[in-house]
Coordinates of N, CA, C and O in Angstrom, one line a residue:
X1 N 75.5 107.0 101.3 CA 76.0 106.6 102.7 C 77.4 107.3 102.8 O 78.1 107.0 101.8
X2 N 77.8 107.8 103.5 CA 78.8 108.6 104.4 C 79.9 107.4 104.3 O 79.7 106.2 104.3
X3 N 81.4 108.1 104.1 CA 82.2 106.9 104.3 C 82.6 107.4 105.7 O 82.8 108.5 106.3
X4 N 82.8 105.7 106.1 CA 83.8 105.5 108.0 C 84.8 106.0 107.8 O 85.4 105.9 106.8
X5 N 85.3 106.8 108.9 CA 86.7 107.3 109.4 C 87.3 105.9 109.7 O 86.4 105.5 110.5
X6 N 88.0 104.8 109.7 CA 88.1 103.6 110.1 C 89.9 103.8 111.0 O 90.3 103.5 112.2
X7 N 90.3 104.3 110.0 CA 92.0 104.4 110.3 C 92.6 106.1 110.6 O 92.1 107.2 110.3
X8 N 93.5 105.9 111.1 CA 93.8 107.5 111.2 C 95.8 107.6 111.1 O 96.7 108.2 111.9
X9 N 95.9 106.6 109.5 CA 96.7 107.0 109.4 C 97.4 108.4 109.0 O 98.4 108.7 109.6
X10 N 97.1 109.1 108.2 CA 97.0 110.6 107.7 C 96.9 111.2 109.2 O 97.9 112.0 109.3
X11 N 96.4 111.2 109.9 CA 96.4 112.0 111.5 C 98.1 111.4 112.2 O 98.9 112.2 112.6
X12 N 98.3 110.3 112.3 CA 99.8 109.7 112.8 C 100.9 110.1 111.6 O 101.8 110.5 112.2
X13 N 101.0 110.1 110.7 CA 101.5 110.7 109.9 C 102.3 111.8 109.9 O 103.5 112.0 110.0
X14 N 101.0 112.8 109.9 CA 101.1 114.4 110.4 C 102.1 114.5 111.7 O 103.1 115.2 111.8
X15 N 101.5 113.3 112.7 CA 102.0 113.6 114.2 C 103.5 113.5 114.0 O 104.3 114.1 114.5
X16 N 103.7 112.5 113.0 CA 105.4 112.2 113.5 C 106.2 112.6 112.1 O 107.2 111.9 111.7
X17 N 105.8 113.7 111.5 CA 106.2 114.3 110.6 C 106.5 113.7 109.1 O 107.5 114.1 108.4
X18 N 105.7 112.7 108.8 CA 106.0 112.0 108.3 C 105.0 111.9 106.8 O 103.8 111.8 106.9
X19 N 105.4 112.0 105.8 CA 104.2 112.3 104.3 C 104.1 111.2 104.1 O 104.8 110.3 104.6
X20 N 102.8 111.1 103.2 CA 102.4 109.7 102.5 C 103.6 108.9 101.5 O 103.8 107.7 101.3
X21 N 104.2 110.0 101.0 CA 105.2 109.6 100.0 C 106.4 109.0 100.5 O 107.1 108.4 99.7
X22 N 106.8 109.1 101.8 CA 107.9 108.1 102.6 C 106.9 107.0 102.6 O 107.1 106.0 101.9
X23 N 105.9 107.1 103.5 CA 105.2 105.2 104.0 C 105.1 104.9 102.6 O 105.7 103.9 102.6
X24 N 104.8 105.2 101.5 CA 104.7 104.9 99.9 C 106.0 103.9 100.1 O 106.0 102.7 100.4
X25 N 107.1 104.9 99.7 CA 108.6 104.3 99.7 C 109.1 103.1 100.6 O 109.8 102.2 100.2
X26 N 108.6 103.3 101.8 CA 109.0 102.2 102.9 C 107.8 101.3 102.2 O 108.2 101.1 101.0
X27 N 107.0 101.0 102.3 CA 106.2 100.2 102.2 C 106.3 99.4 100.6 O 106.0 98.2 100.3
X28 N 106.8 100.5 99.8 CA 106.8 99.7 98.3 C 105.6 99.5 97.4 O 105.5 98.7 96.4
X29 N 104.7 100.5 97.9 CA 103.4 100.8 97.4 C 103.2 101.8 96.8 O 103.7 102.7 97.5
X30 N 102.6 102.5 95.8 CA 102.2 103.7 95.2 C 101.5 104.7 96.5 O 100.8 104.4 97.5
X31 N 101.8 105.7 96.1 CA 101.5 106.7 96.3 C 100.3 106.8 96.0 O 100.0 106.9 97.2
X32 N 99.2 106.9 95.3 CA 98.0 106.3 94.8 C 97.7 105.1 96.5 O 97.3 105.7 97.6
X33 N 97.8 104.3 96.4 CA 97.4 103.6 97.6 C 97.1 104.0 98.9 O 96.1 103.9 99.6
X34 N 98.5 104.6 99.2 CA 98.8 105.1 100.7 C 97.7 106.4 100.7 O 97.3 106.8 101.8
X35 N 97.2 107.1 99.5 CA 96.5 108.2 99.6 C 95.1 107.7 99.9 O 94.4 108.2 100.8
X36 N 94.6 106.3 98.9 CA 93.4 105.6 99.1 C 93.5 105.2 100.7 O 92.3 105.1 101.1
X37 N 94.3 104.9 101.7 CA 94.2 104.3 102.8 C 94.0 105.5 103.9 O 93.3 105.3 104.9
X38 N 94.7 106.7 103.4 CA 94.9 107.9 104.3 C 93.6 108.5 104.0 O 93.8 109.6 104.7
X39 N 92.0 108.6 103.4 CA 91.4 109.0 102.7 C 90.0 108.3 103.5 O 88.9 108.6 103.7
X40 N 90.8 107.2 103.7 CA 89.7 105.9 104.4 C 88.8 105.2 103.4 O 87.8 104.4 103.7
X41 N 89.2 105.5 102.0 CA 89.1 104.5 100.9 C 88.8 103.4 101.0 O 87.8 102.7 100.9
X42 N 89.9 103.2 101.3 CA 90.2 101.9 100.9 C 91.1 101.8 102.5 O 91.8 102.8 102.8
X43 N 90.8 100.3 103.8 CA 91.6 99.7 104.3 C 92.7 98.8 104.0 O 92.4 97.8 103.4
X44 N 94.1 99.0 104.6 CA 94.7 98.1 104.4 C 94.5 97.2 105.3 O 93.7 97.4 106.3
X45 N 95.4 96.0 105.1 CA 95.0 94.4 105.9 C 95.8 95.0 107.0 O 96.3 96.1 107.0
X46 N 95.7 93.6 108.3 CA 96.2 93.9 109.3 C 97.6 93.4 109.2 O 98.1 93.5 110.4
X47 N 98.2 93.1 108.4 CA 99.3 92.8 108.0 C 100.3 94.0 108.0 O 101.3 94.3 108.7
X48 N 99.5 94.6 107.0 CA 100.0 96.4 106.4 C 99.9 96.6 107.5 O 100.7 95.9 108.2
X49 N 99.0 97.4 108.3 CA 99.0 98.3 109.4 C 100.2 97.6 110.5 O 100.8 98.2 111.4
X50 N 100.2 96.5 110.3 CA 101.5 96.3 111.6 C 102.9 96.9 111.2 O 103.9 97.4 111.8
X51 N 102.7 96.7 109.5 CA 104.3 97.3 109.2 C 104.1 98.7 109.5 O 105.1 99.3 110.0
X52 N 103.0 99.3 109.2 CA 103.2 100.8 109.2 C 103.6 101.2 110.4 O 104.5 102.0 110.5
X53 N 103.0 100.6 111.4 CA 103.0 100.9 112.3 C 104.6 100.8 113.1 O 105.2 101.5 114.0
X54 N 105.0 100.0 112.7 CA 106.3 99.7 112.6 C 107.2 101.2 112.1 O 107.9 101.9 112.8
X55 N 107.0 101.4 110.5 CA 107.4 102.8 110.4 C 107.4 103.9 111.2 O 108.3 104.6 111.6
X56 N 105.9 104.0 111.5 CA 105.8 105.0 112.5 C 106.2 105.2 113.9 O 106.1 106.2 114.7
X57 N 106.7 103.8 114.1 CA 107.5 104.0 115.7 C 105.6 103.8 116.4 O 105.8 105.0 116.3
X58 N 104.8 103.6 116.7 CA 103.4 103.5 117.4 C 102.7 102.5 117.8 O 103.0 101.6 117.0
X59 N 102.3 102.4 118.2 CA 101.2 100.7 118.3 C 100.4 100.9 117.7 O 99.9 102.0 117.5
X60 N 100.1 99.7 117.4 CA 99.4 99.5 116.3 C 97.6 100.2 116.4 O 97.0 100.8 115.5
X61 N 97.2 99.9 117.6 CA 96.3 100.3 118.0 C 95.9 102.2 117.6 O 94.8 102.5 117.4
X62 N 96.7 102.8 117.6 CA 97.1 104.2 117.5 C 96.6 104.5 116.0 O 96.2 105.6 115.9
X63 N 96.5 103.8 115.0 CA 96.2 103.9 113.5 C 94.7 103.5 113.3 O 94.1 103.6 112.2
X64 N 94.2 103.0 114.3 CA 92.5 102.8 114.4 C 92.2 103.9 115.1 O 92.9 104.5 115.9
X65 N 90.8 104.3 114.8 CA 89.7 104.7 115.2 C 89.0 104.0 116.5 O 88.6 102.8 116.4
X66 N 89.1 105.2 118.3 CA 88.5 104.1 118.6 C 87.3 103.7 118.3 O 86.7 104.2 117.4
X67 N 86.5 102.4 119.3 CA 85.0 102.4 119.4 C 84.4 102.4 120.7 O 83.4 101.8 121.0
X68 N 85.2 103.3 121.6 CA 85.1 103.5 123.0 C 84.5 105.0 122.6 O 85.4 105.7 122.2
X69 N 83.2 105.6 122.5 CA 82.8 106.4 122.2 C 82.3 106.9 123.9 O 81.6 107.9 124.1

């Protein structure tokens, strides 16, 4: 089975110029992690995604995938 695109952090990222290895640092998580989440690995909670989202200046909404197809 195919893995889900779920999140698109690694795409917001990119947008606001920003590497995995900063949200790592802000966040206080491995690099290892932030790669597993950017990857669509592994989701973080909706906890995480508010802070990231926070980092990134975006709503939060902006780091999902929609399901308005």
């Amino acid at each position: 089975m195919s893995k889900l695109n779920l999140n698109r952090i690694k795409s917001v990222l990119a947008e606001k110029n920003k590497s995995s290895k900063d949200l790592a640092n802000y966040m206080g998580k491995t690099e290892s992690t932030v790669s597993r989440w950017c990857t669509n690995e592994v989701q973080p909670s909706i906890e995480t995604l508010y802070e990231i989202s926070k980092f990134l200046k975006v709503d939060i909404r902006e780091l999902l995938v929609s399901t308005n197809i």
